[in-house]
Amino acid sequence: MPNIQKLRSMLMSNNIYGYIIPSTDEFQNEYPPKYLRRLEAVTGFTGSFGIAIITLDAVFFYTDGRYLLQAKQQLSSEFNILDIAEEGNCAFLGHNTANKFIGYDPNIHTFNEIQYWKSLGQKYGFSMIAIENNLVDNIGISYTKTDQVQCFEALWLNAENQELIFKKKLDHCFKGLDGNVTHLLLTSPASIGWLLDVRGRQTPYDMFILAYAIISKSGSITLFYDGSIEAPSFIEVAPIQSIIRYIMHFIAEGATIQCDPANASEKLASYCQVYGPDPCVMLRACKTEDERNGMINACYVDSKILTKFLNQLKLEYRMHTEISASEKLFAMRSEESSFVANSFDYISAFGPNAAIIHYKPIEETNLSLAMGGLYLIDSGGHYKFGTTDITRTILLGNNASYPQKLHYTLVLKGHIALATIVFPIGTCGVHIDAFARQYLWQHGLDYRHGTGHGVGYMLSVHEGPQSISRSLSNKTQLMQGMIVSNEPGYYKENEYGIRLENLMMVVPSKHKAFLCFKLLTYVPFDHDLILPELLTKAEQIWLDDYHANCLSN
Amino acid sequence: MPNIQKLRSMLMSNNIYGYIIPSTDEFQNEYPPKYLRRLEAVTGFTGSFGIAIITLDAVFFYTDGRYLLQAKQQLSSEFNILDIAEEGNCAFLGHNTANKFIGYDPNIHTFNEIQYWKSLGQKYGFSMIAIENNLVDNIGISYTKTDQVQCFEALWLNAENQELIFKKKLDHCFKGLDGNVTHLLLTSPASIGWLLDVRGRQTPYDMFILAYAIISKSGSITLFYDGSIEAPSFIEVAPIQSIIRYIMHFIAEGATIQCDPANASEKLASYCQVYGPDPCVMLRACKTEDERNGMINACYVDSKILTKFLNQLKLEYRMHTEISASEKLFAMRSEESSFVANSFDYISAFGPNAAIIHYKPIEETNLSLAMGGLYLIDSGGHYKFGTTDITRTILLGNNASYPQKLHYTLVLKGHIALATIVFPIGTCGVHIDAFARQYLWQHGLDYRHGTGHGVGYMLSVHEGPQSISRSLSNKTQLMQGMIVSNEPGYYKENEYGIRLENLMMVVPSKHKAFLCFKLLTYVPFDHDLILPELLTKAEQIWLDDYHANCLSN
């Protein structure tokens, strides 16, 4: 691994023992633009979540259940690959780190992350050292910045009454804050997109612009953005590198600035006086009436395309590989005039490849679709009025095996159980996650990923704070107008993978103070993979009803 | 309220604005002995959880969903009664407490509790003042100490190889601790009962002795206990008031003492050097083989008594009131030679009284049992080999109303769903709590209490750390050998209350790394209250099977 060798010589010249390289970037992007994908540049790992810790003696690589298999395939044998759910970030600490120095880039790690690492350091005796210049950039093994701003022209969604809408949102933002706070530093591109109703495309799959912003209670706003942008006159635009100068200037004039330590880089956070959650996060999670209608519409359009694609694929699968099927779906979406972009990397996986939870086909792994196998396609799009995310698994040919049918049916039963639940206001995702797992559990089976994530409105397809998972740390209540995915799965290593995903919206139920889910996605499930004798009468009725709604679309 | 007036004059003479009176005591008892029930002495409230905050201007009373109705009945109109789940301890702080002093007894509040209050103080500007002499004791409105030690002779469960067993348990206790810790201060009577295999009776419903203990890694032990006790020779016994002298002595000799800040009083904790969870808590929660068999046996014996009692009551209910029915059940238990004591206050409630979740009949409220009403009995016993807790709700006479049957059936369906769940190792109570609520939720209904609590082995009937509830703060995993109750309910104010409770043990399932519940309680459910058309085939089979097991008992 020449990259690791280059990095190690940097470690030595910086007098440090180890260095941390996360998959994320200055904007906490899940899908950074190419020039900010430093982890991929160093290691070749293409998944959306990973952390490498390069030390003079070893290389540790943390990822989660979705990417463990992929990491084993993409990384050389030198890497110790660890499941972050099991190991935390601690395993490497056993390797003699007492009194050692561990370096990091304070511009890409959040304040809270570094606090966590520092607390580990206190426990195990190592010290965290901020190194201003990113070592990966420094040794020239990052991608270059040449294709940096592939930004389409920024799109202002409500050009007519832009300032009025902004002022309203601004009031909501400051409402719950400490009275002393005069300015908010926003470091989340999604929050800035929501607050200013601006959209752009600088990363492969998100619809936001890569910017920071400082807004004041009185309504002034400075947008920190590199590149040309035609902003409305009430927005001042400044280059990103000037942000610290601005912060210091505001403070000198008496400002009290709040930032979110879970999102702001340690560097930026260190200049702010108050730490608190980004108020835009909850506000943008509960969609407005217009946004809800847009999401319903986007899922409707997307469901029609998916249904057509799957029907055709059932007939023509012999002509396809994973990659060509994926390209065909993209082409079909692209024919739709309201389609803007993919909302994430398509997972197009046949047979054993689908057991890699977040598999992405590349030439070396690309399988031809063949009879008797299961094909899994997890994809989504940004449309001019909303964002989609859907997964279906289908049988190619006929004669599914009994285990294939059993596992598909267990996943489907869990999917239905979650889709039909009614729950009181105050319920969090963790309270209902197990409903999707219960039937797998009865067979001693499970899946190593969450059951549902939030979805942004033409921003990011994965957008919190809500989720449906086993994590006890996410205390976000499910609230009216939130969008969540419902995507239980089952993965049989070296054989097949199954995942069934619809988007749902949290809506009031017919009972006061109780909520339920409204389905947004309408694409048939594969009858060839369902064991009807395992369905209860209520499940059968739900399924018939669902399919009737698919047909009427 | 003359007591409140007396307290207010104490507030003034102590220069404080308010004073906190919790329902618990120096041992964090849920059911304190009479002379330590200061909250009851001051307010007349007899429930097992409440906190009064007496200020010069107002009186606040916090309790939880189980006791809100009861508090309204037992407390004068001067009290502001608040649900702790909704208000936290904060509501009174709106009432102008800035720069005020709030007093508390450092011997009865845990270290963590006071930390919490102090953090509120920092936020709202009040100060917490420790007052060594309990004000309630001071003004002579507590009960007197005369009937203090109603202690039966202490019982040593393993008299033969007492010291050997203790040494083994001791090793387990120190295993996970910081290497520097040389001594453990144990402040939980249940932990001391478990560690020393000693039982006693000083509180109304618990089987432990009211003691503290200090144990050293090397195996020495000092038991702090007031009253006469014949302890084995390896145990030194000293009076409780000498404990601080001992702690200081040990520290002077080089000891490092750990205590549990969630259980130790602020006073005792302030002398210890290390804070960490009481290691006995998890160890005692996972029962030994002998304890498991004992619990199975106790539930078997108790189920037979309950079944007989309910069958008789169905026939003879016209002869009974809530109190006489409760006395009859106690008499029937007492006839059993292995019965030792009630494990808590029987809840014997007819009709509307059963809607008070933790109702206890007294002369003023005592209803005669009558046709067409529902009768709820929640009771349990300590036997020589284990502890029980069971609730049944039955119809008296015939012709239940449709809502009665509907609600009973929904509660039963939830009970069955929880009883039959299979779950992977690592699952916590919060992950499965909603299974017991789901059918009520579909009708817009719920119950305002947890679904299940841990049960001690001849110690306390409510014993953590495990629970099955919506609380996100309890991160205890359900582990093999733990006992939990399964007790969903439904309460229709002014009409009726329904609760169905069995004890269950966590056991391995047939699938590797998955667990499930073994039922311990076998008492029939009331066929007159079940709507069979609402049961799935699987539920019907479970119920038939359960009843077959009841008959064969």
Coordinates of N, CA and C in Angstrom, one line a residue, chain A residues 360-534:
Chain A
K360 N -22.4 -2.0 -4.6 CA -22.5 -1.2 -5.9 C -21.8 -1.9 -7.0
P361 N -22.4 -2.2 -8.1 CA -21.8 -3.1 -9.1 C -20.6 -2.3 -9.7
I362 N -19.5 -2.9 -9.9 CA -18.4 -2.4 -10.7 C -18.0 -3.5 -11.7
E363 N -17.2 -3.2 -12.7 CA -16.9 -4.1 -13.7 C -16.4 -5.5 -13.2
E364 N -15.6 -5.4 -12.2 CA -14.9 -6.6 -11.7 C -16.0 -7.6 -11.0
T365 N -17.1 -7.0 -10.5 CA -18.0 -7.8 -9.7 C -19.3 -8.0 -10.5
N366 N -19.4 -7.3 -11.6 CA -20.7 -7.3 -12.4 C -21.2 -8.6 -12.8
L367 N -22.3 -9.1 -12.2 CA -22.9 -10.4 -12.6 C -24.0 -10.2 -13.7
S368 N -24.1 -11.2 -14.5 CA -25.2 -11.3 -15.4 C -26.4 -11.8 -14.7
L369 N -27.6 -11.3 -15.0 CA -28.8 -11.7 -14.3 C -29.2 -13.1 -14.9
A370 N -29.6 -14.0 -14.1 CA -29.9 -15.4 -14.5 C -31.1 -16.0 -13.8
M371 N -31.6 -17.0 -14.4 CA -32.8 -17.6 -13.9 C -32.7 -18.2 -12.5
G372 N -33.7 -18.0 -11.7 CA -33.7 -18.6 -10.4 C -33.1 -17.8 -9.3
G373 N -32.4 -16.7 -9.7 CA -31.8 -15.9 -8.7 C -32.7 -14.7 -8.3
L374 N -32.3 -14.1 -7.2 CA -33.0 -12.9 -6.7 C -32.2 -11.7 -7.2
Y375 N -33.0 -10.7 -7.6 CA -32.4 -9.4 -8.0 C -32.9 -8.3 -7.1
L376 N -32.0 -7.6 -6.5 CA -32.3 -6.5 -5.6 C -31.9 -5.2 -6.2
I377 N -32.9 -4.2 -6.2 CA -32.6 -2.9 -6.7 C -33.1 -1.8 -5.7
D378 N -32.1 -1.1 -5.2 CA -32.4 0.0 -4.2 C -31.9 1.3 -4.9
S379 N -32.9 2.2 -5.1 CA -32.5 3.3 -5.9 C -33.5 4.5 -5.6
G380 N -33.2 5.6 -6.1 CA -34.1 6.8 -5.8 C -33.8 7.9 -6.7
G381 N -34.6 8.9 -6.7 CA -34.4 10.1 -7.5 C -34.8 11.4 -6.9
H382 N -34.2 12.5 -7.3 CA -34.7 13.8 -6.9 C -35.6 14.2 -8.1
Y383 N -36.8 14.6 -7.8 CA -37.6 15.2 -8.9 C -37.8 16.6 -8.6
K384 N -38.4 17.4 -9.5 CA -38.5 18.8 -9.3 C -39.4 19.1 -8.1
F385 N -40.1 18.1 -7.5 CA -41.0 18.4 -6.4 C -40.9 17.4 -5.3
G386 N -39.7 16.7 -5.2 CA -39.5 15.8 -4.1 C -38.5 14.7 -4.4
T387 N -38.2 13.9 -3.4 CA -37.2 12.9 -3.4 C -37.7 11.5 -3.1
T388 N -37.2 10.5 -3.8 CA -37.7 9.1 -3.5 C -36.5 8.2 -3.2
D389 N -36.9 7.0 -2.6 CA -36.0 6.0 -2.2 C -36.9 4.7 -2.2
I390 N -36.5 3.7 -2.9 CA -37.3 2.5 -3.0 C -36.4 1.3 -3.2
T391 N -36.8 0.2 -2.6 CA -36.1 -1.1 -2.8 C -37.1 -2.2 -3.1
R392 N -36.8 -2.9 -4.1 CA -37.6 -4.1 -4.4 C -36.6 -5.3 -4.7
T393 N -37.1 -6.5 -4.3 CA -36.3 -7.7 -4.6 C -37.3 -8.6 -5.5
I394 N -36.8 -9.1 -6.6 CA -37.7 -9.9 -7.4 C -37.0 -11.2 -7.8
L395 N -37.8 -12.2 -8.1 CA -37.3 -13.5 -8.6 C -37.1 -13.4 -10.1
L396 N -36.0 -13.8 -10.6 CA -35.9 -13.9 -12.1 C -36.2 -15.3 -12.5
G397 N -37.1 -15.4 -13.5 CA -37.5 -16.7 -13.9 C -38.6 -17.2 -12.9
N398 N -38.6 -18.5 -12.7 CA -39.6 -19.0 -11.8 C -39.0 -20.1 -10.9
N399 N -39.8 -20.7 -10.1 CA -39.3 -21.7 -9.1 C -38.3 -21.2 -8.1
A400 N -38.8 -20.3 -7.3 CA -38.0 -19.8 -6.2 C -37.8 -21.0 -5.2
S401 N -36.7 -21.0 -4.5 CA -36.5 -22.1 -3.5 C -37.3 -21.8 -2.3
Y402 N -37.6 -22.8 -1.4 CA -38.4 -22.5 -0.2 C -37.7 -21.5 0.7
P403 N -36.4 -21.6 1.0 CA -35.8 -20.5 1.8 C -35.9 -19.1 1.2
Q404 N -35.8 -19.0 -0.1 CA -36.0 -17.7 -0.7 C -37.4 -17.2 -0.4
K405 N -38.4 -18.0 -0.6 CA -39.8 -17.6 -0.4 C -40.0 -17.3 1.1
L406 N -39.5 -18.2 2.0 CA -39.7 -18.0 3.4 C -39.1 -16.7 3.8
H407 N -37.9 -16.4 3.5 CA -37.2 -15.2 3.9 C -37.9 -14.0 3.3
Y408 N -38.3 -14.0 2.1 CA -39.0 -12.9 1.5 C -40.3 -12.6 2.3
T409 N -41.0 -13.7 2.6 CA -42.3 -13.5 3.3 C -42.1 -13.0 4.7
L410 N -41.0 -13.4 5.4 CA -40.8 -12.9 6.7 C -40.5 -11.4 6.7
V411 N -39.7 -11.0 5.7 CA -39.3 -9.6 5.5 C -40.6 -8.8 5.2
L412 N -41.4 -9.4 4.3 CA -42.6 -8.7 3.9 C -43.6 -8.5 5.1
K413 N -43.7 -9.6 5.9 CA -44.6 -9.5 7.1 C -44.1 -8.4 8.1
G414 N -42.8 -8.3 8.2 CA -42.2 -7.2 9.1 C -42.5 -5.9 8.5
H415 N -42.4 -5.8 7.2 CA -42.7 -4.5 6.5 C -44.1 -4.1 6.7
I416 N -45.0 -5.1 6.6 CA -46.5 -4.7 6.8 C -46.7 -4.3 8.2
A417 N -46.1 -5.1 9.2 CA -46.3 -4.8 10.6 C -46.0 -3.3 10.9
L418 N -44.8 -2.9 10.3 CA -44.4 -1.5 10.6 C -45.3 -0.5 9.9
A419 N -45.7 -0.9 8.7 CA -46.5 0.1 7.9 C -47.9 0.3 8.5
T420 N -48.4 -0.7 9.2 CA -49.8 -0.6 9.7 C -49.9 -0.2 11.2
I421 N -48.8 0.1 11.8 CA -48.8 0.4 13.2 C -49.5 1.8 13.5
V422 N -50.2 1.9 14.6 CA -50.7 3.1 15.1 C -50.0 3.4 16.4
F423 N -49.6 4.6 16.6 CA -48.8 4.9 17.8 C -49.1 6.2 18.4
P424 N -48.9 6.4 19.7 CA -49.2 7.7 20.4 C -48.2 8.7 20.1
I425 N -48.6 9.9 20.1 CA -47.6 11.0 20.0 C -46.6 10.8 21.1
G426 N -45.3 11.0 20.8 CA -44.3 10.8 21.8 C -43.5 9.5 21.5
T427 N -44.0 8.7 20.6 CA -43.3 7.5 20.2 C -42.0 7.8 19.4
C428 N -40.9 7.1 19.7 CA -39.7 7.3 18.9 C -39.5 6.0 18.0
G429 N -38.6 6.2 17.0 CA -38.3 5.0 16.2 C -37.9 3.8 16.9
V430 N -37.1 3.9 18.0 CA -36.6 2.8 18.7 C -37.8 2.0 19.3
H431 N -38.9 2.6 19.6 CA -40.1 1.9 20.2 C -40.7 0.9 19.2
I432 N -40.6 1.2 17.9 CA -41.3 0.4 16.9 C -40.5 -0.4 15.9
D433 N -39.1 -0.2 16.0 CA -38.2 -0.9 15.1 C -38.4 -2.4 15.1
A434 N -38.6 -3.0 16.3 CA -38.7 -4.4 16.4 C -39.9 -5.0 15.7
F435 N -40.9 -4.2 15.4 CA -42.1 -4.7 14.7 C -41.7 -5.2 13.3
A436 N -40.7 -4.6 12.7 CA -40.3 -5.0 11.4 C -39.4 -6.3 11.4
R437 N -38.8 -6.5 12.6 CA -37.9 -7.7 12.8 C -38.5 -8.9 13.3
Q438 N -39.7 -8.8 14.0 CA -40.2 -9.8 14.8 C -40.4 -11.2 14.1
Y439 N -40.7 -11.2 12.8 CA -40.9 -12.5 12.2 C -39.6 -13.2 11.9
L440 N -38.6 -12.4 11.5 CA -37.3 -12.9 11.3 C -36.7 -13.4 12.6
W441 N -36.9 -12.7 13.7 CA -36.5 -13.1 15.0 C -37.0 -14.5 15.4
Q442 N -38.3 -14.7 15.0 CA -38.8 -16.0 15.4 C -38.1 -17.2 14.7
H443 N -37.4 -16.9 13.6 CA -36.6 -17.9 13.0 C -35.1 -17.7 13.3
G444 N -34.8 -16.9 14.3 CA -33.4 -16.8 14.7 C -32.6 -15.9 13.7
L445 N -33.3 -15.1 12.9 CA -32.7 -14.3 11.9 C -32.9 -12.8 12.2
D446 N -32.0 -11.9 11.6 CA -32.1 -10.5 11.8 C -31.4 -9.8 10.6
Y447 N -31.4 -8.5 10.6 CA -30.6 -7.8 9.6 C -29.8 -6.7 10.3
R448 N -28.6 -6.5 9.8 CA -27.6 -5.6 10.5 C -27.7 -4.2 10.0
H449 N -28.9 -3.7 9.9 CA -29.0 -2.2 9.6 C -30.3 -1.7 10.2
G450 N -30.4 -0.4 10.2 CA -31.6 0.2 10.8 C -32.8 -0.2 9.9
T451 N -34.0 0.1 10.4 CA -35.2 -0.2 9.6 C -35.7 1.0 8.8
G452 N -35.4 2.2 9.2 CA -35.9 3.3 8.5 C -35.1 4.6 8.8
H453 N -35.0 5.4 7.7 CA -34.3 6.7 7.9 C -35.2 7.8 7.4
G454 N -34.9 9.1 7.9 CA -35.6 10.2 7.4 C -35.2 10.5 6.0
V455 N -36.1 11.3 5.2 CA -35.8 11.6 3.9 C -36.0 13.1 3.7
G456 N -35.0 13.8 3.1 CA -35.2 15.3 2.9 C -36.0 15.6 1.7
Y457 N -36.4 16.9 1.7 CA -37.2 17.3 0.5 C -36.3 18.0 -0.5
M458 N -35.9 17.2 -1.5 CA -35.0 17.7 -2.5 C -33.7 18.2 -1.9
L459 N -33.2 17.5 -0.9 CA -31.9 17.8 -0.2 C -31.1 16.5 -0.2
S460 N -31.1 15.8 1.0 CA -30.4 14.5 1.0 C -31.5 13.4 1.2
V461 N -31.2 12.3 0.6 CA -32.1 11.2 0.7 C -32.0 10.6 2.2
H462 N -30.9 10.7 2.8 CA -30.8 10.3 4.2 C -30.7 11.6 5.1
E463 N -31.8 11.9 5.7 CA -31.8 13.2 6.5 C -32.5 13.0 7.8
G464 N -31.9 13.2 8.9 CA -32.4 13.0 10.2 C -33.3 14.2 10.6
P465 N -33.6 14.3 11.9 CA -33.0 13.5 13.0 C -33.8 12.2 13.2
Q466 N -34.9 12.0 12.7 CA -35.7 10.8 13.0 C -35.1 9.6 12.3
S467 N -35.3 8.4 13.0 CA -34.9 7.2 12.4 C -35.7 6.1 13.0
I468 N -35.7 4.9 12.4 CA -36.4 3.8 13.0 C -35.3 2.7 13.2
S469 N -34.8 2.6 14.4 CA -33.6 1.7 14.6 C -33.5 1.3 16.0
R470 N -32.6 0.4 16.3 CA -32.5 -0.1 17.7 C -31.7 0.9 18.6
S471 N -31.1 1.9 18.0 CA -30.3 2.8 18.7 C -31.0 3.5 19.8
L472 N -30.5 3.4 21.1 CA -31.2 4.0 22.2 C -30.8 5.5 22.3
S473 N -29.8 5.9 21.5 CA -29.4 7.3 21.6 C -30.2 8.3 20.8
N474 N -31.0 7.8 19.8 CA -31.8 8.7 19.0 C -33.2 8.8 19.7
K475 N -33.4 10.0 20.4 CA -34.6 10.2 21.2 C -35.6 11.1 20.4
T476 N -35.4 11.2 19.1 CA -36.3 12.0 18.3 C -37.7 11.3 18.2
Q477 N -38.7 12.1 18.5 CA -40.1 11.5 18.4 C -40.5 11.6 17.0
L478 N -41.3 10.6 16.6 CA -41.9 10.7 15.2 C -43.0 11.7 15.2
M479 N -43.0 12.7 14.3 CA -43.9 13.8 14.3 C -44.6 13.9 13.0
Q480 N -45.8 14.5 13.0 CA -46.6 14.7 11.8 C -45.8 15.4 10.7
G481 N -45.8 14.9 9.5 CA -45.1 15.5 8.4 C -43.7 15.0 8.2
M482 N -43.2 14.1 9.1 CA -41.9 13.5 8.8 C -42.1 12.4 7.8
I483 N -41.0 12.2 7.0 CA -40.9 11.1 6.0 C -39.9 10.1 6.6
V484 N -40.3 8.8 6.6 CA -39.4 7.7 6.9 C -39.4 6.6 5.9
S485 N -38.3 5.9 5.8 CA -38.3 4.7 5.0 C -38.7 3.5 5.9
N486 N -39.2 2.5 5.3 CA -39.5 1.2 5.9 C -38.8 0.1 5.1
E487 N -37.7 -0.3 5.6 CA -36.9 -1.2 4.8 C -36.2 -2.4 5.5
P488 N -37.0 -3.3 6.0 CA -36.4 -4.5 6.6 C -35.8 -5.3 5.5
G489 N -34.9 -6.2 5.9 CA -34.2 -7.0 4.9 C -33.7 -8.3 5.5
Y490 N -33.2 -9.2 4.6 CA -32.5 -10.4 5.1 C -31.4 -10.7 4.1
Y491 N -30.2 -11.1 4.7 CA -29.1 -11.3 3.8 C -28.4 -12.6 4.1
K492 N -28.4 -13.5 3.2 CA -27.8 -14.8 3.3 C -26.4 -14.8 2.6
E493 N -25.4 -14.7 3.3 CA -24.0 -14.5 2.7 C -23.8 -15.6 1.7
N494 N -23.2 -15.1 0.6 CA -22.9 -15.9 -0.6 C -24.1 -16.5 -1.3
E495 N -25.3 -16.1 -0.9 CA -26.5 -16.7 -1.7 C -27.4 -15.6 -2.2
Y496 N -28.0 -14.8 -1.3 CA -28.9 -13.8 -1.8 C -29.2 -12.7 -0.7
G497 N -29.8 -11.6 -1.2 CA -30.2 -10.6 -0.3 C -31.6 -10.1 -0.6
I498 N -32.3 -9.8 0.4 CA -33.7 -9.4 0.2 C -33.9 -8.1 1.0
R499 N -34.5 -7.1 0.4 CA -34.9 -5.8 1.1 C -36.1 -5.3 0.4
L500 N -37.0 -4.8 1.2 CA -38.3 -4.3 0.7 C -38.5 -2.9 1.3
E501 N -38.4 -1.9 0.5 CA -38.5 -0.5 1.1 C -39.5 0.4 0.4
N502 N -40.3 0.9 1.2 CA -41.3 2.0 0.8 C -41.0 3.2 1.6
L503 N -41.4 4.4 1.1 CA -41.4 5.6 1.9 C -42.8 5.8 2.5
M504 N -42.8 6.3 3.7 CA -44.1 6.6 4.4 C -44.0 8.0 5.1
M505 N -45.2 8.5 5.3 CA -45.3 9.8 5.9 C -46.0 9.7 7.2
V506 N -45.5 10.4 8.3 CA -46.2 10.3 9.6 C -47.5 11.3 9.5
V507 N -48.6 10.7 9.7 CA -49.9 11.5 9.6 C -50.7 11.2 10.9
P508 N -51.7 12.0 11.1 CA -52.6 11.8 12.3 C -53.4 10.5 12.0
S509 N -53.7 9.7 13.0 CA -54.6 8.6 12.8 C -56.0 9.1 13.1
K510 N -56.9 8.2 13.0 CA -58.3 8.6 13.3 C -58.5 8.8 14.8
H511 N -57.6 8.4 15.6 CA -57.7 8.6 17.0 C -56.9 9.8 17.5
K512 N -57.5 10.6 18.3 CA -56.9 11.8 18.8 C -55.5 11.4 19.5
A513 N -54.5 12.2 19.2 CA -53.2 12.0 19.9 C -52.5 10.8 19.5
F514 N -53.0 10.1 18.4 CA -52.3 9.0 17.9 C -51.9 9.2 16.4
L515 N -50.8 8.7 16.0 CA -50.3 8.9 14.6 C -50.2 7.6 13.9
C516 N -50.1 7.6 12.6 CA -49.9 6.4 11.8 C -49.1 6.8 10.6
F517 N -48.9 5.8 9.7 CA -48.1 6.1 8.5 C -49.0 6.1 7.3
K518 N -48.8 7.1 6.4 CA -49.4 7.1 5.1 C -48.4 6.6 4.1
L519 N -48.7 5.6 3.3 CA -47.8 5.0 2.3 C -47.6 6.0 1.2
L520 N -46.4 6.2 0.7 CA -46.1 7.0 -0.5 C -45.7 6.2 -1.7
T521 N -45.1 5.0 -1.5 CA -44.6 4.2 -2.6 C -45.6 3.1 -2.9
Y522 N -45.8 3.0 -4.2 CA -46.8 2.0 -4.7 C -46.2 1.2 -5.8
V523 N -45.4 0.2 -5.5 CA -44.8 -0.7 -6.5 C -45.1 -2.2 -6.0
P524 N -45.7 -3.0 -6.8 CA -46.1 -4.4 -6.3 C -44.9 -5.2 -5.7
F525 N -45.3 -6.0 -4.8 CA -44.3 -7.0 -4.3 C -44.4 -8.2 -5.2
D526 N -43.4 -9.1 -5.1 CA -43.3 -10.2 -6.1 C -44.1 -11.4 -5.6
H527 N -45.2 -11.6 -6.2 CA -46.1 -12.8 -5.9 C -45.3 -14.1 -5.9
D528 N -44.3 -14.2 -6.8 CA -43.6 -15.5 -6.9 C -42.8 -15.8 -5.7
L529 N -42.6 -14.8 -4.8 CA -41.8 -15.0 -3.6 C -42.5 -15.0 -2.3
I530 N -43.9 -14.9 -2.4 CA -44.7 -14.9 -1.2 C -45.3 -16.2 -0.9
L531 N -45.1 -16.7 0.4 CA -45.8 -17.9 0.8 C -47.1 -17.4 1.5
P532 N -48.2 -17.5 0.7 CA -49.5 -17.0 1.3 C -49.9 -17.6 2.6
E533 N -49.5 -18.9 2.8 CA -50.0 -19.6 4.0 C -49.3 -19.0 5.2
L534 N -48.3 -18.2 5.1 CA -47.7 -17.5 6.2 C -48.3 -16.2 6.6

